PDB file of C-alpha atoms and ligand atoms in Angstrom:
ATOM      1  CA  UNK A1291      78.528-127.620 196.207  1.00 89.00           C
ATOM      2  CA  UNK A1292      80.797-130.127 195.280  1.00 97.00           C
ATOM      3  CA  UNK A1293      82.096-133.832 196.082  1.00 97.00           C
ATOM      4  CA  UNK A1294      84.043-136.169 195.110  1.00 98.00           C
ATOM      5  CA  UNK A1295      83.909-139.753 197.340  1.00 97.00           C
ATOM      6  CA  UNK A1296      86.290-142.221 196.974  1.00 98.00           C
ATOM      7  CA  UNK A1297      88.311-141.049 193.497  1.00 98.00           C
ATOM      8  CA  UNK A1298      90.369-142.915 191.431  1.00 98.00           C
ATOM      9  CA  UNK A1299      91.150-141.676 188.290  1.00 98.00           C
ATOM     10  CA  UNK A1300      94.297-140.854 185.701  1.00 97.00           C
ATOM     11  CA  UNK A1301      95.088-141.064 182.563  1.00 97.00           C
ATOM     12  CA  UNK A1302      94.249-144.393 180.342  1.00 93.00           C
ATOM     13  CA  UNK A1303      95.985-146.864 182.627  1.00 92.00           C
ATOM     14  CA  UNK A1304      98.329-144.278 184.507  1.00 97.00           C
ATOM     15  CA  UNK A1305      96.466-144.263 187.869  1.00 97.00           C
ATOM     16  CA  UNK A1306      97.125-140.689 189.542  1.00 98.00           C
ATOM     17  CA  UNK A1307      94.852-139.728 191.973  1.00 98.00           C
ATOM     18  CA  UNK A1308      93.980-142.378 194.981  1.00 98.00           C
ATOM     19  CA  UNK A1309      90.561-142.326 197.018  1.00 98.00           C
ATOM     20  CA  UNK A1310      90.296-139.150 196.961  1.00 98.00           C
ATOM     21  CA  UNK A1311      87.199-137.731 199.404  1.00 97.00           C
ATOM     22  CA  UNK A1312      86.994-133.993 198.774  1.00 97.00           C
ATOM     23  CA  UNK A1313      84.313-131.206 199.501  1.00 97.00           C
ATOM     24  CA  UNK A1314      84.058-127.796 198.330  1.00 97.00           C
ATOM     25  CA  UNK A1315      82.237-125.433 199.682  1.00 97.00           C
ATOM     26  CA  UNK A1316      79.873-123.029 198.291  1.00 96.00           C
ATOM     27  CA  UNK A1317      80.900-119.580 198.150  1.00 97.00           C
ATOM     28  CA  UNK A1318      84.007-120.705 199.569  1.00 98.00           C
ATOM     29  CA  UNK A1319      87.623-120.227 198.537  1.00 98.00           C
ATOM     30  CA  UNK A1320      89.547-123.587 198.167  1.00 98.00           C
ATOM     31  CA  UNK A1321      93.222-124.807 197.804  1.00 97.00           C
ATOM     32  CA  UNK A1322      94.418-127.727 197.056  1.00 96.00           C
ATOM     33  CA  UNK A1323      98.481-127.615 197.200  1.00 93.00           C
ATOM     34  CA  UNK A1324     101.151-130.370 197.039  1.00 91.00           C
ATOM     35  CA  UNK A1325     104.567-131.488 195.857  1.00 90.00           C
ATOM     36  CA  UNK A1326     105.039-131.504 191.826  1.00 89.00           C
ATOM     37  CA  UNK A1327     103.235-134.388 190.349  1.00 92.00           C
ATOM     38  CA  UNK A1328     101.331-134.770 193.214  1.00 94.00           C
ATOM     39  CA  UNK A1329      97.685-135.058 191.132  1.00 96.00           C
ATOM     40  CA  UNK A1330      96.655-131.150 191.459  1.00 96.00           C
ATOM     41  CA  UNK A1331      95.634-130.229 187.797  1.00 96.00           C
ATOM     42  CA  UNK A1332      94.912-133.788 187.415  1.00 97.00           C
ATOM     43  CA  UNK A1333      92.592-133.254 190.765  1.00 98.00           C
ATOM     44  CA  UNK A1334      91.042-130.297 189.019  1.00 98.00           C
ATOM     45  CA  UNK A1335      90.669-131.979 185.274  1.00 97.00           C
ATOM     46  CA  UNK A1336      89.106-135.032 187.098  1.00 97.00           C
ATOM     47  CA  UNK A1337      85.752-132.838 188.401  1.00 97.00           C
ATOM     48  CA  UNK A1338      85.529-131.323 184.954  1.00 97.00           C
ATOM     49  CA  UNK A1339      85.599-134.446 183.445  1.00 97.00           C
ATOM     50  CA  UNK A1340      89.037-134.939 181.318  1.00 97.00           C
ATOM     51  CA  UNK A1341      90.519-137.803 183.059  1.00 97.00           C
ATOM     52  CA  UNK A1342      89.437-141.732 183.196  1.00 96.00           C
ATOM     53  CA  UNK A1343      87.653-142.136 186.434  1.00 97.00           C
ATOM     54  CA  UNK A1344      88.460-145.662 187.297  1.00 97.00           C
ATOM     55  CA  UNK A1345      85.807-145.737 190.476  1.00 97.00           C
ATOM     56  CA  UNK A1346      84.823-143.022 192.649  1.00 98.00           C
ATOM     57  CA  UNK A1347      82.080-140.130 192.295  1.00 97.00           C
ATOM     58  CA  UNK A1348      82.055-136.487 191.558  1.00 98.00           C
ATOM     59  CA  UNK A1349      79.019-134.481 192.997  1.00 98.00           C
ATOM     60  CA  UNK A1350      77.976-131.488 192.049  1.00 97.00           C
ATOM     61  CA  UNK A1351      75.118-129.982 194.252  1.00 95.00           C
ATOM     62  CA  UNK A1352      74.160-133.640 195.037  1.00 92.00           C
ATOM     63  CA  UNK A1353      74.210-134.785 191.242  1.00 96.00           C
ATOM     64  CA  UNK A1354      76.282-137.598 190.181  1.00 97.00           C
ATOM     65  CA  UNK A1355      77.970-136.198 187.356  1.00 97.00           C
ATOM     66  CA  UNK A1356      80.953-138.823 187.246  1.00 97.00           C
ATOM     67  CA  UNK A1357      79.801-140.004 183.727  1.00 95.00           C
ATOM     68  CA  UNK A1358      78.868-135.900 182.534  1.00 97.00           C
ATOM     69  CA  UNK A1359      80.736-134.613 179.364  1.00 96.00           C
ATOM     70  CA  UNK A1360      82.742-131.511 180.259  1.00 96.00           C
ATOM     71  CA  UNK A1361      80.485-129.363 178.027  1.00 93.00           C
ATOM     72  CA  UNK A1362      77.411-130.398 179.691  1.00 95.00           C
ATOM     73  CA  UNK A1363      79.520-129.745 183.433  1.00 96.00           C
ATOM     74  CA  UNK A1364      80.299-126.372 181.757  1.00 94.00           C
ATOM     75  CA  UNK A1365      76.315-125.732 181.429  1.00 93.00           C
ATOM     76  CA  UNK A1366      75.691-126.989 184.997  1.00 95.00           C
ATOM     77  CA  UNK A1367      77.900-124.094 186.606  1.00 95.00           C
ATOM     78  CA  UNK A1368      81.417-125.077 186.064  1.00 97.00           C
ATOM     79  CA  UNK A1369      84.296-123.519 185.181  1.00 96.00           C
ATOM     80  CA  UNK A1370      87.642-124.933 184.523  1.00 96.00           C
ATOM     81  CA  UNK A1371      90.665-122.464 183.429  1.00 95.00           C
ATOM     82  CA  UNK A1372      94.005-124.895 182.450  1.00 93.00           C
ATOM     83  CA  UNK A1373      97.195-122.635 183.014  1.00 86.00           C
ATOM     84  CA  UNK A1374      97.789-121.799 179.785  1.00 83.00           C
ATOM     85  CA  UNK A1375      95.529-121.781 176.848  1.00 81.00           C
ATOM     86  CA  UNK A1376      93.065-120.420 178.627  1.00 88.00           C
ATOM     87  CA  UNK A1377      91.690-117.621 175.810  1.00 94.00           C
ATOM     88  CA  UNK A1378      91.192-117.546 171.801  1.00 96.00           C
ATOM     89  CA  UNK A1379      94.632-115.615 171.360  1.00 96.00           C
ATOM     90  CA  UNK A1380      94.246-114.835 167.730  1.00 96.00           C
ATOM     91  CA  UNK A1381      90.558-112.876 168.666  1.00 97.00           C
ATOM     92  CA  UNK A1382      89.997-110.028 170.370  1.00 97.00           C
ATOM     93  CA  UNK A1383      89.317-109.611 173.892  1.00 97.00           C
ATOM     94  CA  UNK A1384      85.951-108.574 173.151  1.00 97.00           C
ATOM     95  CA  UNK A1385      85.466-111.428 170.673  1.00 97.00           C
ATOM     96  CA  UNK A1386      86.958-113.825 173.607  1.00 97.00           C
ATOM     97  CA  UNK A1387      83.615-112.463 175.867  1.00 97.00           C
ATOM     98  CA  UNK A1388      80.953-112.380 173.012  1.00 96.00           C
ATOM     99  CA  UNK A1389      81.875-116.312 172.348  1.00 96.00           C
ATOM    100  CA  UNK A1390      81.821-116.989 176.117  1.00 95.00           C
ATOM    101  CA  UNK A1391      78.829-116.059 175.902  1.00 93.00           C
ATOM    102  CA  UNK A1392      76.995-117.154 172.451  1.00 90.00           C
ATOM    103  CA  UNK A1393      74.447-119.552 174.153  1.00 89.00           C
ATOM    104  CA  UNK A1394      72.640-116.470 175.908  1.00 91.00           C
ATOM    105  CA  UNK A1395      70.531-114.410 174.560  1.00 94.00           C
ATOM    106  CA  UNK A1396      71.379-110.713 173.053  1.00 93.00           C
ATOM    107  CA  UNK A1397      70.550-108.866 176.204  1.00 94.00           C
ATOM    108  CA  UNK A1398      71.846-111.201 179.041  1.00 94.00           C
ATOM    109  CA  UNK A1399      74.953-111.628 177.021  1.00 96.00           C
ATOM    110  CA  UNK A1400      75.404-107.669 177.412  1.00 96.00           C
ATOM    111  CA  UNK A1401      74.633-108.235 180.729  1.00 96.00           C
ATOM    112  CA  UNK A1402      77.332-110.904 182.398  1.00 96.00           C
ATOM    113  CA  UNK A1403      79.762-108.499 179.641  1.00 97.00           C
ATOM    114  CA  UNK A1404      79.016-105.715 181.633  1.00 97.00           C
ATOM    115  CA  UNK A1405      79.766-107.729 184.803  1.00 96.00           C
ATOM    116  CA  UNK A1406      82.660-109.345 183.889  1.00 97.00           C
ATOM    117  CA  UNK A1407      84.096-105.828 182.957  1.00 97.00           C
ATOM    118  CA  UNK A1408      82.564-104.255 186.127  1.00 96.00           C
ATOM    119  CA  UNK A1409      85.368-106.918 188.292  1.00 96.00           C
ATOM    120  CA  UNK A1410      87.727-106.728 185.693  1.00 97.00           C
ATOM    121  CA  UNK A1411      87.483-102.866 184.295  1.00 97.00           C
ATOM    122  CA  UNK A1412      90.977-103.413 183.139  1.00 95.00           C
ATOM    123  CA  UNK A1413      90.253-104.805 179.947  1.00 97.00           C
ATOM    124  CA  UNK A1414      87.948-102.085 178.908  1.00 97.00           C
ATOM    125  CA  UNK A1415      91.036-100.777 177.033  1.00 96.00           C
ATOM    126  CA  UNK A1416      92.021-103.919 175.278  1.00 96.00           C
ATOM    127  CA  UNK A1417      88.411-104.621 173.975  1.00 97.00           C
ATOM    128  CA  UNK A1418      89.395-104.578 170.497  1.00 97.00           C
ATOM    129  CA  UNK A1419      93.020-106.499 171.174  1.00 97.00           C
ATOM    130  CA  UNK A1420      93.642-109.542 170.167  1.00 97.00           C
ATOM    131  CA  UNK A1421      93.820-111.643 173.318  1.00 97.00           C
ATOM    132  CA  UNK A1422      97.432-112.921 172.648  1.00 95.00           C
ATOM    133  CA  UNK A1423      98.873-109.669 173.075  1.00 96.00           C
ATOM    134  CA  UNK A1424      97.897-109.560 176.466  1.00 95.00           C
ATOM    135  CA  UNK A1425     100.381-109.368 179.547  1.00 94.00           C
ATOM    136  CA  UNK A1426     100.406-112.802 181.315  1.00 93.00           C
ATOM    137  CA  UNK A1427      98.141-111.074 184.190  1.00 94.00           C
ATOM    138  CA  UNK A1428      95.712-109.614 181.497  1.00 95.00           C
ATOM    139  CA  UNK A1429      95.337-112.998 180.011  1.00 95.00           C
ATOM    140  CA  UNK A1430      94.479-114.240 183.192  1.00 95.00           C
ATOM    141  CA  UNK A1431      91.807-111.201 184.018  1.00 96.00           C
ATOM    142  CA  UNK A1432      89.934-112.491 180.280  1.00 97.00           C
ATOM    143  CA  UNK A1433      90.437-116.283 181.123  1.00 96.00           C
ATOM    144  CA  UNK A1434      88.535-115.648 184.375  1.00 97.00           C
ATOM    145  CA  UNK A1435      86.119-112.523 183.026  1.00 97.00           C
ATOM    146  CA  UNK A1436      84.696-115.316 179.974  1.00 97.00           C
ATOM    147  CA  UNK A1437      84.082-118.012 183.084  1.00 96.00           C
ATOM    148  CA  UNK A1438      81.826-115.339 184.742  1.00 96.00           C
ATOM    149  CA  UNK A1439      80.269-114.750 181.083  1.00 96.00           C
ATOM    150  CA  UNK A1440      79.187-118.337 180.887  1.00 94.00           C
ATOM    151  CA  UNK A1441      77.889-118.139 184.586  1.00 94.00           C
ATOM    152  CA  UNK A1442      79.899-120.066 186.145  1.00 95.00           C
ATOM    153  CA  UNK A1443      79.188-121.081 189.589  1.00 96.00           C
ATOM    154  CA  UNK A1444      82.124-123.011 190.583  1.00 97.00           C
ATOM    155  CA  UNK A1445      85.473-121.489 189.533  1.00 97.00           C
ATOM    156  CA  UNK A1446      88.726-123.814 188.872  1.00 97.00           C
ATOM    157  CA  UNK A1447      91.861-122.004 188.138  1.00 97.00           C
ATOM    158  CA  UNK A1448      94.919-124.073 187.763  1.00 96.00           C
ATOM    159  CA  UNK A1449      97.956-121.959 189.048  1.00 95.00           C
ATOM    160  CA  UNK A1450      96.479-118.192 187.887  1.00 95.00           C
ATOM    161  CA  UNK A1451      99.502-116.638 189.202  1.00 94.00           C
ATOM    162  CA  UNK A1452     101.968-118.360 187.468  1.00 92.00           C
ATOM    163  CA  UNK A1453     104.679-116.360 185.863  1.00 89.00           C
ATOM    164  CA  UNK A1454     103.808-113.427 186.937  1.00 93.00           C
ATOM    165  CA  UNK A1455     105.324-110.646 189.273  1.00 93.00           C
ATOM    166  CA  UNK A1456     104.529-110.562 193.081  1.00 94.00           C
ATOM    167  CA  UNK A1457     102.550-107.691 192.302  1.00 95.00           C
ATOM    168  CA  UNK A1458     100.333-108.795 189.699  1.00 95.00           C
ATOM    169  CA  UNK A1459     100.097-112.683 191.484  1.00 95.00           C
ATOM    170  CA  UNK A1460      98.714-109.988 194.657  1.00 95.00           C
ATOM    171  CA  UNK A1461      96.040-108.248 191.996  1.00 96.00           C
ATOM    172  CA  UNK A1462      94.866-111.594 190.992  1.00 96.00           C
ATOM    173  CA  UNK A1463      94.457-113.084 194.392  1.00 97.00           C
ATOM    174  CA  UNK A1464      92.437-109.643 195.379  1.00 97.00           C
ATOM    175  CA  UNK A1465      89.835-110.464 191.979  1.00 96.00           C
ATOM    176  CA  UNK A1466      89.889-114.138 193.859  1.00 97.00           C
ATOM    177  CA  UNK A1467      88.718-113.141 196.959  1.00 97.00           C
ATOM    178  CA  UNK A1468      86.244-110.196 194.862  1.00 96.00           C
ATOM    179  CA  UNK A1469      84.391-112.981 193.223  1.00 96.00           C
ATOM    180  CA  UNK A1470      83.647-114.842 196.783  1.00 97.00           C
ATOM    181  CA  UNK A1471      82.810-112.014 198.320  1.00 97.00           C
ATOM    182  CA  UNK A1472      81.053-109.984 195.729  1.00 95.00           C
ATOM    183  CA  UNK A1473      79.328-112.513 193.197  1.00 95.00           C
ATOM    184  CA  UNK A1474      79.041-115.060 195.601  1.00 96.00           C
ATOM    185  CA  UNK A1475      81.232-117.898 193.359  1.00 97.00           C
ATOM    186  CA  UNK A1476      82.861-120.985 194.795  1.00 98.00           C
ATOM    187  CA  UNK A1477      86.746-121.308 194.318  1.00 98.00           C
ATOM    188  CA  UNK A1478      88.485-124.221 193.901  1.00 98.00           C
ATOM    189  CA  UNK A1479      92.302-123.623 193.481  1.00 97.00           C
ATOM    190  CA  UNK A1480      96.061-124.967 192.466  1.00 97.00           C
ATOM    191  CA  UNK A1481      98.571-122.967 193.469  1.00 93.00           C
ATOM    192  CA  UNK A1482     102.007-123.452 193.673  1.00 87.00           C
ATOM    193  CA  UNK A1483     102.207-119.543 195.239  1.00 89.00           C
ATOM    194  CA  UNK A1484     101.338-121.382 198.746  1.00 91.00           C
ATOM    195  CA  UNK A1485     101.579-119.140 201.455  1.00 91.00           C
ATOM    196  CA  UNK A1486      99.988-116.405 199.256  1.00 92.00           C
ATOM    197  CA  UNK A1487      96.868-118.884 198.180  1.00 95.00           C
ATOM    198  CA  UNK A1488      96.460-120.513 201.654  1.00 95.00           C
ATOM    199  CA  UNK A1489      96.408-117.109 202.996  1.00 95.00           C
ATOM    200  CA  UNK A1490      93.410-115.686 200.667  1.00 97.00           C
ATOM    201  CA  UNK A1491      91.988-119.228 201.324  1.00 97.00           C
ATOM    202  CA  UNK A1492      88.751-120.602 203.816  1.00 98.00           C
ATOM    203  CA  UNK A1493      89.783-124.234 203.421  1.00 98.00           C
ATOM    204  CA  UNK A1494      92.459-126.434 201.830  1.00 96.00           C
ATOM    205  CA  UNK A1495      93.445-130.072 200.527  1.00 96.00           C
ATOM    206  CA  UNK A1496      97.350-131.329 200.599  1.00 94.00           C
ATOM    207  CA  UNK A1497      97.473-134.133 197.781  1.00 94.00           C
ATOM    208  CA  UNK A1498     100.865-136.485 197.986  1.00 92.00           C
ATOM    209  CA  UNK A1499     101.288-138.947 195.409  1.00 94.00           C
ATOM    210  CA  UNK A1500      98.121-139.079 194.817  1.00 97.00           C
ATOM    211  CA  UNK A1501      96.393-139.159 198.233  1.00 96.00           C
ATOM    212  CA  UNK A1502      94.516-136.634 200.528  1.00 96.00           C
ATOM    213  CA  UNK A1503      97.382-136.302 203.095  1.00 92.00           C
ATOM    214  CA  UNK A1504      95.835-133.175 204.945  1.00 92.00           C
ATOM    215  CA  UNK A1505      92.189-131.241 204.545  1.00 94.00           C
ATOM    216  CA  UNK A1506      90.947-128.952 206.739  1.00 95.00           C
ATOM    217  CA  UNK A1507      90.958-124.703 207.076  1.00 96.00           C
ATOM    218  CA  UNK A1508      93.516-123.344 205.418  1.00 95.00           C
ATOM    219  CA  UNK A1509      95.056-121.319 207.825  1.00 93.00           C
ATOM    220  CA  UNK A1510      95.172-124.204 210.114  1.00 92.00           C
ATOM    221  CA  UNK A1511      97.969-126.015 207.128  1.00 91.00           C
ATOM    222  CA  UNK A1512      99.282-122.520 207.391  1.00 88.00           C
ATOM    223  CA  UNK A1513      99.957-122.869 210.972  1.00 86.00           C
ATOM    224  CA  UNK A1514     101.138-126.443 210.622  1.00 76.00           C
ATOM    225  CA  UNK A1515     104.571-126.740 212.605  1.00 66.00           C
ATOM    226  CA  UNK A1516     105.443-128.917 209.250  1.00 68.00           C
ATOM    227  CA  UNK A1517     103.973-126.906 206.838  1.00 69.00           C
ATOM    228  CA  UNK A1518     106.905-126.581 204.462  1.00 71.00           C
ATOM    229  CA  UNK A1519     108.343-130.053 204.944  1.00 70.00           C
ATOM    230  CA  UNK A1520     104.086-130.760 204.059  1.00 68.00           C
ATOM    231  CA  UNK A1521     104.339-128.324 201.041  1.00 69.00           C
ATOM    232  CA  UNK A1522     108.014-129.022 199.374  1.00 65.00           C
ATOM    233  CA  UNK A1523     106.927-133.121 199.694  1.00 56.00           C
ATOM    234  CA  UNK A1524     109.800-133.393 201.988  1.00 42.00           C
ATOM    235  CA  UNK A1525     109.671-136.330 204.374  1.00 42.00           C
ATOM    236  CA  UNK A1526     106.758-137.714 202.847  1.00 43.00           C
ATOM    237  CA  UNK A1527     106.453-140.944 202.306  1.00 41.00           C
ATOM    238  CA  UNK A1528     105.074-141.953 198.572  1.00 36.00           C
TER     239      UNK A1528
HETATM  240  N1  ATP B 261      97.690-135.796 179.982  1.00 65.01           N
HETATM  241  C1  ATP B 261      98.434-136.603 180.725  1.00 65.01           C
HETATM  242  N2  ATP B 261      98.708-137.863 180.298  1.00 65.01           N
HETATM  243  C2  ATP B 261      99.465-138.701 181.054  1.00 65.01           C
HETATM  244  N3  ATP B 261     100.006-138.385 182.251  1.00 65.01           N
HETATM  245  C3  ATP B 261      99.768-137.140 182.719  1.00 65.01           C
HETATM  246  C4  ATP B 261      98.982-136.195 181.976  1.00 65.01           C
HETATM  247  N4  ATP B 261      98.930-135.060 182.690  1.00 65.01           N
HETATM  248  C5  ATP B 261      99.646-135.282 183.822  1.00 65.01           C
HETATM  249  N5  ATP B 261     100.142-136.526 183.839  1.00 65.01           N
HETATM  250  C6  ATP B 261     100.943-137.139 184.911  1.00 65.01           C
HETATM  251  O1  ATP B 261     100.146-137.193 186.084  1.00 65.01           O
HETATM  252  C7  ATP B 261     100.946-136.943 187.244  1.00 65.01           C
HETATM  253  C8  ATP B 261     100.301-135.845 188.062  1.00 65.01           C
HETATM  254  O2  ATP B 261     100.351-134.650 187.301  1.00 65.01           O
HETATM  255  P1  ATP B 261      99.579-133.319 187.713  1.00 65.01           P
HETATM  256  O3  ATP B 261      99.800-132.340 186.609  1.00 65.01           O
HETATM  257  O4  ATP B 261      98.203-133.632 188.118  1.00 65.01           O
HETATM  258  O5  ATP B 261     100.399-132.898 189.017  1.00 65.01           O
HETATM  259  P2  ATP B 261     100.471-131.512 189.743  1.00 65.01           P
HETATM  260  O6  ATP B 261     100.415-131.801 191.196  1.00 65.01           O
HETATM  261  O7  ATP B 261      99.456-130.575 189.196  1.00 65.01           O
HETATM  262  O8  ATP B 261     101.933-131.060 189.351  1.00 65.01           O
HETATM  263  P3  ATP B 261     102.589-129.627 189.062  1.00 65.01           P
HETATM  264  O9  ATP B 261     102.602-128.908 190.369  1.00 65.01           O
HETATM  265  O10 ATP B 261     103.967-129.993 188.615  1.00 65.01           O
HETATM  266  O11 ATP B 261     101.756-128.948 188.014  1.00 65.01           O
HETATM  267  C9  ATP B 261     102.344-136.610 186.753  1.00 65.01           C
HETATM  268  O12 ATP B 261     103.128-137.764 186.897  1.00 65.01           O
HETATM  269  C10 ATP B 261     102.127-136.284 185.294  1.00 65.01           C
HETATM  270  O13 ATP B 261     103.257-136.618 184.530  1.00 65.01           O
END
């Protein structure tokens, strides 16, 4: 679904990420893990288009979208939920879904509603809170519910577990592997949860400083008789 060949990008003249060759696969779950500051949200930012690509290509279903506005990617299928600021807190939740929504028409934008609230029947209580009084978790259920409003194809979450209890991290990583299974979307990942992404996870990247140090199936890092000194950054050289 998508590529990227050969990426070097960052941030004006900060180079970050390093030829990086990367493919994710359709209506697969993906994780890309690392050391802090290793290039994962900037990984992540790059295929939506936020970053200065310095040379390199991103893909998406064989389109070279390298030079795409991240508005236009958003049309095409993708889906790109930072960490935090994620939802319209001051609006309600079911203003957050109505505005995910505004390019459809009336009925299909009842429609993907319906469906987002069919995964995530949670928020059928909160429709009429404002989005900021949500618990970290709930946030997180609306961040990803207004990505399946919009259609998206090809799901980025940067670290959706983040701050919040094992239990709850566990709920969100079951909706992960729901929207695979069920809907049929593609998952592209940052976690800093690991073990607990690799293991809901078909296949994974391991960016160091930059570079692709390790891809392959994610249980296979898992297994890796250096998996933590891979995962902590220990060891490796920069
Ligand atoms: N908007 C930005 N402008 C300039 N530099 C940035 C920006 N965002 C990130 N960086 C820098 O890019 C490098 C990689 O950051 P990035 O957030 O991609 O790493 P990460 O692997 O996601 O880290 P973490 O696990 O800590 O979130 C860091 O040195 C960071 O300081």
């Amino acid at each position: 679904m998508l590529r990227t060949e050969k990426l070097n990008a960052g941030y004006r003249e900060l180079h970050i990420l390093f030829d990086v060759d990367a493919t994710i696969e359709d209506n697969k779950i993906t994780t890309v893990v690392g050391p802090n500051g290793s290039g994962k949200s900037t990984f992540l930012k790059s295929v939506f288009g936020l970053t200065t690509v310095y040379s390199g290509k991103v893909l998406f279903r064989s389109e070279d979208i390298t030079k795409v506005p991240p508005h236009q990617r958003t049309k095409k299928g993708i889906a790109y939920l930072p960490q935090i600021d994620n939802v319209f807190a001051n609006l309600t939740v079911e203003e957050n879904l109505k505005i995910a929504g505004y390019t459809l028409e009336k009925n299909e934008l009842k429609d993907r509603i319906d469906l987002a609230l069919d995964v995530f029947p949670e928020l059928n209580k909160y429709l009429k809170k404002r989005a900021g009084a949500l618990s970290g978790g709930e946030r997180q259920f609306l961040a990803i519910a207004t990505a399946l409003v919009r259609k998206a194809e090809l799901l980025m979450l940067d670290e959706p577990t983040a701050q919040l209890s094992p239990k709850m991290a566990g709920i969100i990583f079951d909706k992960i592997v729901e929207l695979r299974d069920r809907l049929g979307l593609t998952i592209l990942l940052v976690e800093q949860n690991v073990t607990g992404a690799l293991e809901i996870s078909d296949n994974a990247y391991l960016l160091a400083s930059g570079r692709v140090i390790f891809s392959g199936k994610a249980e296979e890092l898992l297994e890796h008789e250096k998996f933590e000194e891979l995962c902590m950054g220990v060891g490796i050289e920069a």
